[in-house]
């Protein structure tokens, strides 16, 4: 299980909302979403936690619907899929089947009107779990473009087991021990409006050439399409192959130095 903590722009649709809008009855090449959302300000319902609240003793409340100007807010996700970097592949088959699964997952999301737009070496991973029928998956939908104006979040129920706790008096003597309990939290199905966010997105090292050159192109802004994500897949594949070869060469050189 992975816990992801990030600062997201409140002008974009939260990563958790996108995960909730994607059907996940079975594992289909994407990180399995458990739960998540914006961290709310203690004691104030509907108020998120902006960065300035951690930098100053003067707290400024930020309502969820206020997005002008855009500000970073604290966001957390719990994902049930554990992976390792693609460049750490153990064989060519391991690498290629992992990329195949990630590409198929990307295409499946695109057919549901969700374009990832941030294909990078850190967002395509090899699965560490056993008996899931797949080798690779994609994650991080922070910059995804959603064609529809609204998305529908499915119902999610999360159960937490709270172990027995010791209760102490002021002097430190133990008074009693509570029983272990189970806490259940249910987020019911709902519909949310999509926030578009930035037009140009992605990780620079893996972005499509056309996207990178749009600032000097007289034709103006380039609309990010699925073909640009596919080009990013190619750059990531090249990066992972070279990274693995360099790693093997380093290990080989280190072993020779030890023997000498």
Short mmCIF file of C-alpha atoms in Angstrom, two decimals:
data_model
loop_
_atom_site.label_atom_id
_atom_site.label_comp_id
_atom_site.label_asym_id
_atom_site.label_seq_id
_atom_site.Cartn_x
_atom_site.Cartn_y
_atom_site.Cartn_z
CA UNK A 1 0.00 0.00 0.00
CA UNK A 2 1.30 3.47 -0.95
CA UNK A 3 0.43 6.80 0.70
CA UNK A 4 0.96 9.78 -1.60
CA UNK A 5 1.13 13.32 -0.20
CA UNK A 6 1.23 16.16 -2.71
CA UNK A 7 0.44 19.83 -3.22
CA UNK A 8 -2.07 20.13 -6.06
CA UNK A 9 -3.41 23.23 -7.76
CA UNK A 10 -6.99 23.92 -6.66
CA UNK A 11 -7.69 25.01 -10.26
CA UNK A 12 -7.48 21.36 -11.37
CA UNK A 13 -9.76 18.43 -10.66
CA UNK A 14 -8.31 16.42 -7.72
CA UNK A 15 -6.50 13.18 -8.49
CA UNK A 16 -8.84 11.36 -6.09
CA UNK A 17 -11.97 12.51 -7.99
CA UNK A 18 -10.53 11.17 -11.26
CA UNK A 19 -9.72 7.81 -9.67
CA UNK A 20 -13.23 7.63 -8.22
CA UNK A 21 -14.78 8.30 -11.63
CA UNK A 22 -12.96 5.33 -13.19
CA UNK A 23 -14.61 1.95 -12.81
CA UNK A 24 -12.40 -0.34 -10.74
CA UNK A 25 -14.26 -3.60 -10.17
CA UNK A 26 -11.11 -5.37 -11.37
CA UNK A 27 -7.49 -4.39 -11.70
CA UNK A 28 -7.00 -3.01 -15.24
CA UNK A 29 -3.53 -1.57 -15.56
CA UNK A 30 -3.79 1.43 -13.27
CA UNK A 31 -2.97 2.02 -9.63
CA UNK A 32 -5.78 0.70 -7.43
CA UNK A 33 -7.39 3.58 -5.56
CA UNK A 34 -8.26 2.98 -1.90
CA UNK A 35 -9.18 6.43 -0.57
CA UNK A 36 -8.04 10.04 -0.63
CA UNK A 37 -8.91 13.71 -0.97
CA UNK A 38 -7.91 17.22 0.03
CA UNK A 39 -6.79 17.65 3.63
CA UNK A 40 -9.44 19.75 5.36
CA UNK A 41 -8.57 22.53 7.79
CA UNK A 42 -9.23 21.34 11.37
CA UNK A 43 -12.55 22.53 12.71
CA UNK A 44 -13.79 24.12 9.47
CA UNK A 45 -15.89 21.95 7.17
CA UNK A 46 -15.38 22.59 3.46
CA UNK A 47 -12.07 24.44 3.93
CA UNK A 48 -8.91 22.96 2.41
CA UNK A 49 -5.36 23.37 3.72
CA UNK A 50 -3.36 25.84 1.55
CA UNK A 51 0.43 26.11 1.72
CA UNK A 52 0.43 29.49 3.46
CA UNK A 53 -1.26 27.93 6.51
CA UNK A 54 1.88 25.85 7.12
CA UNK A 55 4.18 28.85 6.68
CA UNK A 56 2.40 31.35 8.89
CA UNK A 57 0.73 31.37 12.30
CA UNK A 58 -2.05 33.48 10.75
CA UNK A 59 -4.41 30.95 9.16
CA UNK A 60 -6.30 31.94 6.00
CA UNK A 61 -9.26 29.72 5.29
CA UNK A 62 -9.72 28.61 1.67
CA UNK A 63 -13.15 27.43 0.54
CA UNK A 64 -13.14 24.47 -1.86
CA UNK A 65 -14.94 26.40 -4.65
CA UNK A 66 -12.52 29.37 -4.60
CA UNK A 67 -9.96 28.86 -7.39
CA UNK A 68 -9.00 32.42 -8.36
CA UNK A 69 -6.11 32.88 -8.03
CA UNK A 70 -5.02 29.20 -8.18
CA UNK A 71 -3.29 27.99 -5.02
CA UNK A 72 -1.59 24.77 -3.94
CA UNK A 73 -3.64 22.73 -1.45
CA UNK A 74 -2.61 19.63 0.50
CA UNK A 75 -3.89 16.40 -1.09
CA UNK A 76 -3.42 12.79 0.02
CA UNK A 77 -4.08 9.43 -1.67
CA UNK A 78 -3.88 5.84 -0.52
CA UNK A 79 -3.16 3.44 -3.40
CA UNK A 80 -3.26 -0.34 -3.13
CA UNK A 81 -0.78 -1.11 -5.93
CA UNK A 82 2.94 -1.37 -5.22
CA UNK A 83 5.35 -0.97 -8.13
CA UNK A 84 8.99 -0.55 -9.04
CA UNK A 85 10.58 1.70 -11.71
CA UNK A 86 10.55 0.47 -15.29
CA UNK A 87 14.32 0.95 -15.55
CA UNK A 88 14.69 -1.70 -12.83
CA UNK A 89 13.30 -4.41 -15.15
CA UNK A 90 14.82 -7.87 -14.76
CA UNK A 91 14.51 -8.88 -18.42
CA UNK A 92 13.48 -7.50 -21.80
CA UNK A 93 10.22 -9.43 -21.51
CA UNK A 94 9.59 -7.83 -18.11
CA UNK A 95 10.06 -4.35 -19.61
CA UNK A 96 8.03 -4.86 -22.79
CA UNK A 97 5.06 -6.60 -21.16
CA UNK A 98 4.97 -3.86 -18.53
CA UNK A 99 4.86 -1.19 -21.22
CA UNK A 100 2.19 -3.13 -23.12
CA UNK A 101 -0.07 -3.23 -20.05
CA UNK A 102 0.47 0.48 -19.36
CA UNK A 103 -0.31 1.38 -22.98
CA UNK A 104 -3.50 -0.68 -22.94
CA UNK A 105 -4.57 1.00 -19.69
CA UNK A 106 -3.85 4.41 -21.22
CA UNK A 107 -5.96 3.55 -24.27
CA UNK A 108 -8.81 2.26 -22.08
CA UNK A 109 -8.86 5.54 -20.13
CA UNK A 110 -8.72 7.55 -23.38
CA UNK A 111 -11.78 5.68 -24.67
CA UNK A 112 -13.52 6.86 -21.48
CA UNK A 113 -12.60 10.49 -22.39
CA UNK A 114 -9.67 10.72 -19.92
CA UNK A 115 -6.27 11.67 -21.39
CA UNK A 116 -3.34 11.25 -18.96
CA UNK A 117 -1.03 14.05 -20.30
CA UNK A 118 1.88 13.31 -17.93
CA UNK A 119 3.47 10.09 -19.16
CA UNK A 120 6.88 9.87 -17.47
CA UNK A 121 9.30 7.34 -16.00
CA UNK A 122 7.78 7.86 -12.54
CA UNK A 123 4.18 7.33 -13.71
CA UNK A 124 4.66 3.99 -15.51
CA UNK A 125 5.63 1.23 -13.10
CA UNK A 126 6.16 -2.52 -12.97
CA UNK A 127 3.86 -4.39 -10.61
CA UNK A 128 5.46 -5.92 -7.52
CA UNK A 129 2.28 -7.78 -6.51
CA UNK A 130 1.66 -11.43 -7.32
CA UNK A 131 -1.26 -13.07 -9.17
CA UNK A 132 -2.74 -9.89 -10.68
CA UNK A 133 -2.40 -10.98 -14.32
CA UNK A 134 -0.52 -7.81 -15.35
CA UNK A 135 3.09 -6.65 -15.38
CA UNK A 136 2.78 -2.86 -15.61
CA UNK A 137 0.42 -0.01 -14.72
CA UNK A 138 0.03 3.77 -14.91
CA UNK A 139 -0.54 6.13 -12.02
CA UNK A 140 -0.83 9.86 -11.19
CA UNK A 141 -3.75 11.46 -13.02
CA UNK A 142 -2.99 14.94 -11.62
CA UNK A 143 -2.68 16.53 -15.08
CA UNK A 144 -5.31 14.45 -16.85
CA UNK A 145 -7.61 16.12 -19.37
CA UNK A 146 -11.27 15.08 -19.08
CA UNK A 147 -13.42 15.70 -22.15
CA UNK A 148 -16.72 15.72 -20.24
CA UNK A 149 -17.79 18.77 -18.25
CA UNK A 150 -18.66 16.61 -15.22
CA UNK A 151 -17.51 13.29 -13.77
CA UNK A 152 -19.43 10.86 -11.59
CA UNK A 153 -17.68 9.56 -8.49
CA UNK A 154 -18.63 6.06 -7.40
CA UNK A 155 -19.43 5.04 -3.83
CA UNK A 156 -16.42 4.05 -1.73
CA UNK A 157 -16.41 2.41 1.71
CA UNK A 158 -13.20 2.31 3.75
CA UNK A 159 -12.87 0.20 6.91
CA UNK A 160 -10.15 0.98 9.46
CA UNK A 161 -9.24 -1.39 12.31
CA UNK A 162 -8.34 0.43 15.52
CA UNK A 163 -6.29 -1.75 17.86
CA UNK A 164 -6.79 -1.88 21.60
CA UNK A 165 -5.48 1.27 23.31
CA UNK A 166 -4.23 1.78 26.86
CA UNK A 167 -5.75 4.63 28.89
CA UNK A 168 -3.58 6.43 31.45
CA UNK A 169 -4.20 8.87 34.30
CA UNK A 170 -2.31 12.14 34.71
CA UNK A 171 0.39 10.51 36.85
CA UNK A 172 1.10 7.93 34.15
CA UNK A 173 -0.56 4.91 35.75
CA UNK A 174 -2.60 2.75 33.37
CA UNK A 175 -6.32 2.85 34.08
CA UNK A 176 -7.78 0.46 31.50
CA UNK A 177 -7.52 -0.95 27.99
CA UNK A 178 -10.08 -0.28 25.30
CA UNK A 179 -11.41 -2.99 23.00
CA UNK A 180 -10.31 -3.20 19.36
CA UNK A 181 -12.90 -1.59 17.08
CA UNK A 182 -13.61 -1.14 13.38
CA UNK A 183 -14.37 2.30 11.94
CA UNK A 184 -16.27 2.51 8.64
CA UNK A 185 -16.33 5.60 6.41
CA UNK A 186 -18.51 5.74 3.29
CA UNK A 187 -18.25 8.31 0.49
CA UNK A 188 -21.49 8.17 -1.50
CA UNK A 189 -21.86 8.51 -5.25
CA UNK A 190 -21.87 12.09 -6.50
CA UNK A 191 -21.28 14.28 -9.56
CA UNK A 192 -18.59 16.99 -9.66
CA UNK A 193 -17.73 19.68 -12.21
CA UNK A 194 -14.43 19.23 -14.03
CA UNK A 195 -11.75 21.91 -13.52
CA UNK A 196 -9.55 22.32 -16.59
CA UNK A 197 -6.32 23.72 -15.12
CA UNK A 198 -3.22 24.42 -17.23
CA UNK A 199 -3.16 23.84 -21.00
CA UNK A 200 0.51 22.79 -21.20
CA UNK A 201 1.35 19.92 -18.86
CA UNK A 202 3.78 17.05 -18.47
CA UNK A 203 7.32 16.21 -17.36
CA UNK A 204 9.73 18.12 -19.60
CA UNK A 205 12.18 15.24 -20.23
CA UNK A 206 9.42 13.08 -21.71
CA UNK A 207 7.08 15.61 -23.33
CA UNK A 208 6.34 15.45 -27.05
CA UNK A 209 8.58 17.64 -29.20
CA UNK A 210 5.62 19.56 -30.64
CA UNK A 211 4.39 20.47 -27.15
CA UNK A 212 7.83 21.69 -26.08
CA UNK A 213 8.30 23.82 -29.20
CA UNK A 214 4.89 25.49 -29.13
CA UNK A 215 6.34 28.60 -27.46
CA UNK A 216 8.42 29.32 -30.58
CA UNK A 217 5.84 28.05 -33.06
CA UNK A 218 3.98 30.77 -34.92
CA UNK A 219 0.89 28.55 -35.06
CA UNK A 220 0.13 29.24 -31.39
CA UNK A 221 -0.94 26.78 -28.68
CA UNK A 222 -0.87 23.07 -29.46
CA UNK A 223 -3.74 20.96 -28.15
CA UNK A 224 -2.41 17.98 -26.20
CA UNK A 225 -3.63 14.83 -27.97
CA UNK A 226 -3.28 11.08 -27.41
CA UNK A 227 -0.47 10.96 -30.02
CA UNK A 228 1.61 13.24 -27.78
CA UNK A 229 1.21 10.80 -24.89
CA UNK A 230 2.27 7.92 -27.18
CA UNK A 231 5.42 9.86 -28.07
CA UNK A 232 6.06 10.28 -24.34
CA UNK A 233 5.80 6.49 -23.97
CA UNK A 234 8.60 6.15 -26.56
CA UNK A 235 10.83 8.61 -24.70
CA UNK A 236 10.19 6.77 -21.43
CA UNK A 237 11.01 3.41 -23.05
CA UNK A 238 14.32 4.81 -24.36
CA UNK A 239 15.11 6.30 -20.96
CA UNK A 240 14.43 3.02 -19.14
CA UNK A 241 16.53 0.95 -21.56
CA UNK A 242 19.49 3.33 -21.26
CA UNK A 243 19.09 3.58 -17.49
CA UNK A 244 19.13 -0.20 -17.10
CA UNK A 245 22.20 -0.55 -19.36
CA UNK A 246 24.07 2.12 -17.40
CA UNK A 247 23.15 0.42 -14.13
CA UNK A 248 24.42 -2.94 -15.39
CA UNK A 249 27.64 -1.34 -16.67
CA UNK A 250 28.21 0.33 -13.30
CA UNK A 251 27.72 -2.94 -11.42
CA UNK A 252 30.06 -4.77 -13.80
CA UNK A 253 32.77 -2.12 -13.36
CA UNK A 254 32.36 -2.16 -9.57
CA UNK A 255 32.78 -5.97 -9.49
CA UNK A 256 35.99 -5.78 -11.57
CA UNK A 257 37.42 -3.15 -9.23
CA UNK A 258 36.68 -5.40 -6.24
CA UNK A 259 38.43 -8.38 -7.84
CA UNK A 260 41.45 -6.28 -8.81
#
